[in-house]
Short mmCIF file of C-alpha atoms and ligand atoms in Angstrom, two decimals:
data_model
loop_
_atom_site.label_atom_id
_atom_site.label_comp_id
_atom_site.label_asym_id
_atom_site.label_seq_id
_atom_site.Cartn_x
_atom_site.Cartn_y
_atom_site.Cartn_z
CA UNK A 279 89.90 70.78 53.10
CA UNK A 280 92.37 73.65 53.29
CA UNK A 281 91.54 77.29 53.65
CA UNK A 282 93.91 78.37 50.91
CA UNK A 283 94.02 81.82 52.42
CA UNK A 284 90.25 82.25 52.28
CA UNK A 285 88.54 83.21 55.55
CA UNK A 286 85.12 83.86 54.00
CA UNK A 287 83.41 80.67 55.27
CA UNK A 288 85.29 80.65 58.57
CA UNK A 289 83.35 81.03 61.84
CA UNK A 290 85.88 79.12 63.92
CA UNK A 291 88.83 81.52 64.00
CA UNK A 292 89.69 84.53 66.11
CA UNK A 293 91.99 85.78 63.33
CA UNK A 294 90.96 87.50 60.15
CA UNK A 295 92.36 89.16 57.04
CA UNK A 296 94.89 91.77 58.08
CA UNK A 297 94.09 95.33 57.06
CA UNK A 298 95.89 96.30 53.79
CA UNK A 299 97.72 99.08 55.65
CA UNK A 300 99.16 96.46 58.04
CA UNK A 301 100.17 94.21 55.15
CA UNK A 302 102.07 97.04 53.43
CA UNK A 303 103.94 97.99 56.60
CA UNK A 304 104.71 94.33 57.31
CA UNK A 305 106.25 93.82 53.87
CA UNK A 306 108.35 96.99 54.23
CA UNK A 307 110.02 95.61 57.38
CA UNK A 308 110.30 91.91 56.58
CA UNK A 309 114.06 92.01 57.20
CA UNK A 310 113.85 93.64 60.62
CA UNK A 311 114.87 91.73 63.76
CA UNK A 312 113.76 93.52 66.92
CA UNK A 313 115.81 91.05 68.93
CA UNK A 314 118.55 93.58 68.27
CA UNK A 315 116.77 96.93 68.75
CA UNK A 316 120.04 98.85 68.42
CA UNK A 317 120.11 97.89 64.76
CA UNK A 318 116.52 99.06 64.27
CA UNK A 319 115.98 102.13 66.47
CA UNK A 320 113.12 103.33 64.27
CA UNK A 321 111.24 100.07 64.88
CA UNK A 322 112.00 100.14 68.59
CA UNK A 323 110.31 103.57 68.63
CA UNK A 324 107.37 102.15 66.63
CA UNK A 325 106.98 99.46 69.27
CA UNK A 326 106.95 101.96 72.14
CA UNK A 327 104.34 104.00 70.27
CA UNK A 328 102.16 100.91 69.59
CA UNK A 329 102.32 99.98 73.28
CA UNK A 330 101.36 103.53 74.28
CA UNK A 331 98.36 103.46 71.94
CA UNK A 332 97.23 100.08 73.30
CA UNK A 333 97.87 101.22 76.87
CA UNK A 334 95.88 104.44 76.37
CA UNK A 335 92.98 102.42 75.02
CA UNK A 336 93.22 100.06 77.98
CA UNK A 337 93.35 102.57 80.80
CA UNK A 338 97.01 103.60 81.09
CA UNK A 339 99.02 105.73 78.67
CA UNK A 340 102.03 104.96 80.93
CA UNK A 341 101.83 101.20 80.36
CA UNK A 342 105.00 99.47 79.17
CA UNK A 343 105.47 96.18 77.35
CA UNK A 344 106.21 94.72 73.95
CA UNK A 345 104.70 93.21 70.82
CA UNK A 346 104.74 89.44 71.25
CA UNK A 347 103.99 86.59 68.88
CA UNK A 348 100.43 86.32 70.25
CA UNK A 349 98.28 85.59 73.26
CA UNK A 350 100.17 82.43 74.15
CA UNK A 351 103.52 84.19 74.50
CA UNK A 352 101.94 87.11 76.37
CA UNK A 353 100.23 84.84 78.88
CA UNK A 354 103.33 82.72 79.42
CA UNK A 355 105.46 85.83 79.96
CA UNK A 356 102.97 87.39 82.38
CA UNK A 357 103.03 84.22 84.48
CA UNK A 358 106.84 84.16 84.27
CA UNK A 359 106.99 87.78 85.45
CA UNK A 360 104.72 87.04 88.42
CA UNK A 361 106.90 84.08 89.41
CA UNK A 362 110.09 86.14 89.18
CA UNK A 363 108.55 89.04 91.13
CA UNK A 364 107.28 86.97 94.04
CA UNK A 365 110.12 84.40 94.15
CA UNK A 366 108.20 81.60 95.92
CA UNK A 367 109.67 78.09 96.11
CA UNK A 368 106.51 76.28 95.02
CA UNK A 369 104.42 78.92 93.28
CA UNK A 370 100.86 78.40 92.11
CA UNK A 371 98.58 80.45 89.89
CA UNK A 372 94.78 80.49 89.78
CA UNK A 373 92.96 80.69 86.45
CA UNK A 374 89.26 80.35 85.61
CA UNK A 375 88.19 76.92 84.29
CA UNK A 376 87.45 78.81 81.05
CA UNK A 377 91.09 79.91 80.59
CA UNK A 378 92.92 79.40 77.31
CA UNK A 379 95.30 76.42 77.10
CA UNK A 380 98.25 78.81 77.01
CA UNK A 381 98.06 78.80 80.83
CA UNK A 382 98.59 75.02 80.85
CA UNK A 383 101.69 75.64 78.74
CA UNK A 384 102.78 78.42 81.10
CA UNK A 385 102.42 76.07 84.04
CA UNK A 386 104.55 73.40 82.31
CA UNK A 387 107.25 75.73 81.03
CA UNK A 388 107.62 77.85 84.13
CA UNK A 389 107.01 75.22 86.75
CA UNK A 390 104.06 76.81 88.51
CA UNK A 391 101.13 74.77 89.77
CA UNK A 392 97.94 75.54 87.85
CA UNK A 393 94.75 75.78 89.91
CA UNK A 394 91.45 76.06 88.09
CA UNK A 395 88.58 77.99 89.65
CA UNK A 396 84.97 77.07 89.02
CA UNK A 397 82.58 79.08 86.89
CA UNK A 398 79.20 80.63 87.71
CA UNK A 399 76.08 79.74 85.72
CA UNK A 400 76.84 82.63 83.37
CA UNK A 401 80.30 81.10 82.66
CA UNK A 402 82.20 83.90 84.42
CA UNK A 403 84.67 82.87 87.10
CA UNK A 404 83.29 82.28 90.59
CA UNK A 405 85.31 84.68 92.77
CA UNK A 406 84.64 82.67 95.94
CA UNK A 407 86.11 79.60 94.23
CA UNK A 408 89.21 81.68 93.36
CA UNK A 409 89.44 82.87 96.97
CA UNK A 410 89.23 79.31 98.25
CA UNK A 411 92.24 78.30 96.14
CA UNK A 412 94.57 81.08 97.33
CA UNK A 413 97.36 80.16 99.72
CA UNK A 414 100.75 81.58 100.74
CA UNK A 415 102.36 80.30 97.54
CA UNK A 416 99.89 81.91 95.13
CA UNK A 417 101.72 84.38 92.91
CA UNK A 418 99.13 85.23 90.29
CA UNK A 419 95.39 85.41 89.68
CA UNK A 420 94.15 85.47 86.11
CA UNK A 421 90.90 86.97 84.82
CA UNK A 422 89.69 86.63 81.25
CA UNK A 423 88.16 89.55 79.37
CA UNK A 424 86.61 87.74 76.43
CA UNK A 425 86.84 83.98 76.90
CA UNK A 426 87.84 81.91 73.89
CA UNK A 427 84.69 79.83 73.86
CA UNK A 428 81.99 82.37 74.76
CA UNK A 429 83.45 85.88 74.91
CA UNK A 430 82.57 86.19 78.61
CA UNK A 431 84.17 88.92 80.76
CA UNK A 432 85.20 87.82 84.25
CA UNK A 433 84.46 90.09 87.25
CA UNK A 434 87.84 91.81 87.06
CA UNK A 435 87.12 94.38 89.81
CA UNK A 436 86.31 91.63 92.32
CA UNK A 437 89.42 89.67 91.32
CA UNK A 438 91.45 92.88 91.71
CA UNK A 439 90.15 93.36 95.28
CA UNK A 440 91.23 89.81 96.10
CA UNK A 441 94.62 90.32 94.49
CA UNK A 442 95.26 93.56 96.39
CA UNK A 443 94.08 92.15 99.70
CA UNK A 444 96.40 89.15 99.36
CA UNK A 445 99.27 91.01 97.61
CA UNK A 446 99.11 88.85 94.49
CA UNK A 447 99.76 89.74 90.87
CA UNK A 448 96.62 90.06 88.68
CA UNK A 449 96.92 89.35 84.97
CA UNK A 450 94.00 89.94 82.58
CA UNK A 451 93.87 87.88 79.41
CA UNK A 452 92.16 90.23 76.96
CA UNK A 453 93.77 88.59 73.92
CA UNK A 454 90.46 88.73 72.07
CA UNK A 455 88.39 91.18 74.11
CA UNK A 456 91.03 93.89 74.44
CA UNK A 457 90.27 95.21 70.99
CA UNK A 458 86.51 94.62 71.27
CA UNK A 459 85.35 95.67 74.74
CA UNK A 460 86.51 99.33 74.56
CA UNK A 461 84.33 99.75 71.45
CA UNK A 462 81.12 98.09 72.70
CA UNK A 463 78.05 100.20 73.47
CA UNK A 464 78.01 98.89 77.04
CA UNK A 465 80.88 100.00 79.29
CA UNK A 466 82.84 97.22 81.02
CA UNK A 467 85.64 97.88 83.51
CA UNK A 468 88.26 95.23 82.80
CA UNK A 469 91.60 96.89 82.13
CA UNK A 470 94.15 99.22 83.83
CA UNK A 471 91.18 101.35 84.93
CA UNK A 472 90.79 98.66 87.58
CA UNK A 473 93.22 99.27 90.42
CA UNK A 474 95.13 96.01 90.93
CA UNK A 475 95.40 94.89 87.31
CA UNK A 476 99.18 94.58 86.82
CA UNK A 477 99.40 93.14 83.28
CA UNK A 478 97.25 92.61 80.23
CA UNK A 479 97.33 90.46 77.11
CA UNK A 480 95.83 92.07 74.00
CA UNK A 481 96.29 90.66 70.50
CA UNK A 482 96.46 92.98 67.49
CA UNK A 483 96.40 89.89 65.21
CA UNK A 484 92.87 89.06 66.34
CA UNK A 485 90.32 91.91 66.30
CA UNK A 486 93.12 94.46 65.77
CA UNK A 487 93.43 93.36 62.12
CA UNK A 488 97.22 93.36 62.21
CA UNK A 489 99.36 90.67 60.59
CA UNK A 490 100.27 87.38 62.28
CA UNK A 491 102.25 87.23 64.58
CA UNK A 492 101.18 90.35 66.52
CA UNK A 493 100.42 89.95 70.20
CA UNK A 494 100.66 92.50 72.97
CA UNK A 495 101.83 92.22 76.57
CA UNK A 496 101.35 95.33 78.72
CA UNK A 497 102.44 96.04 82.29
CA UNK A 498 101.16 98.81 84.53
CA UNK A 499 104.56 99.21 86.22
CA UNK A 500 108.02 99.42 84.66
CA UNK A 501 109.43 97.30 87.54
CA UNK A 502 107.12 94.38 86.71
CA UNK A 503 108.23 94.48 83.06
CA UNK A 504 111.87 94.71 84.18
CA UNK A 505 111.46 91.36 85.96
CA UNK A 506 111.62 89.80 82.48
CA UNK A 507 115.02 91.35 81.63
CA UNK A 508 117.86 89.18 80.40
CA UNK A 509 121.22 90.60 79.37
CA UNK A 510 122.24 89.55 75.91
CA UNK A 511 125.60 90.22 74.26
CA UNK A 512 124.25 93.34 72.65
CA UNK A 513 121.28 94.60 74.67
CA UNK A 514 118.71 93.85 77.35
CA UNK A 515 115.91 91.57 76.24
CA UNK A 516 112.49 91.23 77.83
CA UNK A 517 110.86 89.04 75.19
CA UNK A 518 110.48 85.26 75.19
CA UNK A 519 112.09 84.77 71.79
CA UNK A 520 115.47 86.23 70.81
CA UNK A 521 115.05 87.06 67.14
CA UNK A 522 111.62 88.61 66.74
CA UNK A 523 109.59 90.21 64.00
CA UNK A 524 109.96 93.92 63.40
CA UNK A 525 107.47 93.51 60.54
CA UNK A 526 104.54 92.75 62.82
CA UNK A 527 105.45 95.72 65.03
CA UNK A 528 105.35 98.02 61.98
CA UNK A 529 102.08 96.40 60.85
CA UNK A 530 100.50 96.82 64.29
CA UNK A 531 101.42 100.48 64.61
CA UNK A 532 100.26 101.17 61.05
CA UNK A 533 96.81 99.67 61.52
CA UNK A 534 96.34 101.13 65.04
CA UNK A 535 97.10 104.62 63.72
CA UNK A 536 95.16 104.18 60.51
CA UNK A 537 91.93 102.88 62.03
CA UNK A 538 92.10 104.82 65.28
CA UNK A 539 89.31 104.71 67.88
CA UNK A 540 86.60 105.55 65.33
CA UNK A 541 87.75 102.96 62.81
CA UNK A 542 87.79 100.12 65.37
CA UNK A 543 84.44 101.26 66.75
CA UNK A 544 82.96 100.85 63.27
CA UNK A 545 84.55 97.39 62.84
CA UNK A 546 83.18 96.22 66.21
CA UNK A 547 79.76 97.81 65.59
CA UNK A 548 79.40 95.84 62.34
CA UNK A 549 80.53 92.58 63.99
CA UNK A 550 77.98 93.16 66.78
CA UNK A 551 75.19 94.01 64.31
CA UNK A 552 75.81 90.69 62.53
CA UNK A 553 76.09 88.84 65.86
CA UNK A 554 72.65 90.12 66.87
CA UNK A 555 71.26 89.28 63.43
CA UNK A 556 72.61 85.75 63.80
CA UNK A 557 70.88 85.30 67.19
CA UNK A 558 67.57 86.74 65.91
CA UNK A 559 67.59 84.54 62.82
CA UNK A 560 68.35 81.38 64.86
CA UNK A 561 65.42 82.13 67.18
CA UNK A 562 63.13 81.98 64.12
CA UNK A 563 63.87 78.25 63.81
CA UNK A 564 63.94 77.56 67.53
CA UNK A 565 67.69 77.70 68.21
CA UNK A 566 68.99 79.78 71.12
CA UNK A 567 72.40 80.77 72.45
CA UNK A 568 73.87 79.42 75.67
CA UNK A 569 74.23 83.00 76.92
CA UNK A 570 73.29 86.32 75.40
CA UNK A 571 76.46 87.27 73.47
CA UNK A 572 78.62 89.83 75.25
CA UNK A 573 80.81 90.31 72.22
CA UNK A 574 81.03 88.83 68.72
CA UNK A 575 81.08 85.20 69.87
CA UNK A 576 77.88 83.12 69.80
CA UNK A 577 77.38 79.57 71.05
CA UNK A 578 74.17 77.79 70.08
CA UNK A 579 72.61 74.92 72.00
CA UNK A 580 71.63 72.29 69.45
CA UNK A 581 70.27 68.78 69.46
CA UNK A 582 72.43 66.35 67.41
CA UNK A 583 75.29 68.84 67.72
CA UNK A 584 78.12 66.77 66.25
CA UNK A 585 75.98 65.59 63.32
CA UNK A 586 74.95 69.17 62.58
CA UNK A 587 78.60 70.28 62.74
CA UNK A 588 79.63 67.48 60.35
CA UNK A 589 76.94 68.52 57.86
CA UNK A 590 78.08 72.14 58.07
CA UNK A 591 81.63 71.00 57.40
CA UNK A 592 80.42 69.05 54.37
CA UNK A 593 78.99 72.33 53.10
CA UNK A 594 82.48 73.86 53.50
CA UNK A 595 81.68 75.91 56.63
CA UNK A 596 84.30 76.08 59.37
CA UNK A 597 82.74 75.94 62.83
CA UNK A 598 83.83 74.71 66.24
CA UNK A 599 82.23 72.94 69.16
CA UNK A 600 82.92 74.28 72.65
CA UNK A 601 80.91 73.96 75.88
CA UNK A 602 78.78 71.40 74.05
CA UNK A 603 77.52 74.13 71.77
CA UNK A 604 78.08 75.32 68.21
CA UNK A 605 80.48 78.21 68.57
CA UNK A 606 80.63 80.97 65.96
CA UNK A 607 83.02 83.92 66.00
CA UNK A 608 81.67 86.78 63.89
CA UNK A 609 84.93 88.29 62.71
CA UNK A 610 85.31 91.28 60.34
CA UNK A 611 85.57 88.91 57.34
CA UNK A 612 81.95 87.77 57.87
CA UNK A 613 79.58 89.74 55.65
CA UNK A 614 75.81 89.88 55.92
CA UNK A 615 75.34 87.82 52.74
CA UNK A 616 77.70 85.09 53.99
CA UNK A 617 75.95 85.07 57.36
CA UNK A 618 72.54 84.72 55.70
CA UNK A 619 73.84 81.85 53.53
CA UNK A 620 75.24 80.13 56.62
CA UNK A 621 72.05 80.59 58.64
CA UNK A 622 69.98 79.20 55.73
CA UNK A 623 72.18 76.09 55.72
CA UNK A 624 71.99 75.81 59.51
CA UNK A 625 68.20 76.08 59.44
CA UNK A 626 67.93 73.42 56.73
CA UNK A 627 70.19 71.00 58.63
CA UNK A 628 68.56 71.59 62.03
CA UNK A 629 65.05 71.28 60.60
CA UNK A 630 65.95 68.05 58.77
CA UNK A 631 67.09 66.57 62.11
CA UNK A 632 63.84 67.59 63.79
CA UNK A 633 61.73 65.69 61.26
N1 PLP B 245 93.88 83.99 75.21
C1 PLP B 245 92.64 83.94 74.68
C2 PLP B 245 91.48 84.45 75.49
C3 PLP B 245 92.45 83.44 73.40
O1 PLP B 245 91.20 83.38 72.90
C4 PLP B 245 93.57 82.98 72.67
C5 PLP B 245 93.41 82.43 71.33
O2 PLP B 245 92.35 82.35 70.79
C6 PLP B 245 94.84 83.07 73.27
C7 PLP B 245 94.96 83.57 74.54
C8 PLP B 245 96.07 82.57 72.55
O3 PLP B 245 96.38 83.42 71.49
P1 PLP B 245 97.39 82.98 70.34
O4 PLP B 245 96.68 81.89 69.58
O5 PLP B 245 97.58 84.22 69.56
O6 PLP B 245 98.63 82.49 70.97
#
């Protein structure tokens, strides 16, 4: 069963329809290769502006960085930067057990040992477990602001204290949460406002409603970003790929400027309204989430989980199973009527299993 470009019944993806403004800008710059910024100075300026907007939103208007292909590239490059900066023979990095698989790839590609820290009962990383894994060869700690499976925010301030005390790089993976958390009603300190956070992943092609591929990698300090420099025949490159899309840079800037703080706040507010509606409705038929949702990700504990998921799939719903729970991401393409239709189906299937 293919999607055929239709996200409407999709609860399993962290991507969504790009905003029409992003699509238009993307099409206008389809030819542009930012691997050679000298050929496209206008786009290079667009990229700097997009990074400044993202940085300002995430606690530092002075942040530097670039538009990547997504969270995977950003995370790999952050780990690469930390390895180059600290220059250890046998480097290791410490990530929460909840970290995205891109850190496994980073470990393979870059040749750093991956150490996984345990989680607390609320699925955030256990800082004492992180501390216990640090040794003289640790180059980077990673905190997640919006985990893939549950949308949990790790205790970034405590990780930052550890990182500063041990002189270690701290990277925050806010691929999903970076364009959600700043717009939530509750304030969370997770970004460059936390002293010690050196780099951040934030993906415009997720909740930013830009086109794919649009990721973001931000550094607090120019010197850290410079660690990624390679001289090419025609310029200095800090990206992972050589040829890279100018179209997604134009799309990202267009949608960031068009929606602005107020526009994204409205998008997130609607996603959160529907997330809360989803939890309330499930409670009516005795189904409860693993944790109270922090952002627009819900995971329901269910008996007969895989059978329920199969039946939902048969009804053409796209869902995923993570942490032994039914995981739903309430993206901007989910409308109230679709959510109600889905919850009716879920209730029918769950109730049938209870009989
Ligand atoms: N980090 C987190 C927290 C994610 O949730 C994801 C993807 O869902 C990624 C990184 C990887 O992003 P991408 O698929 O854009 O490479």
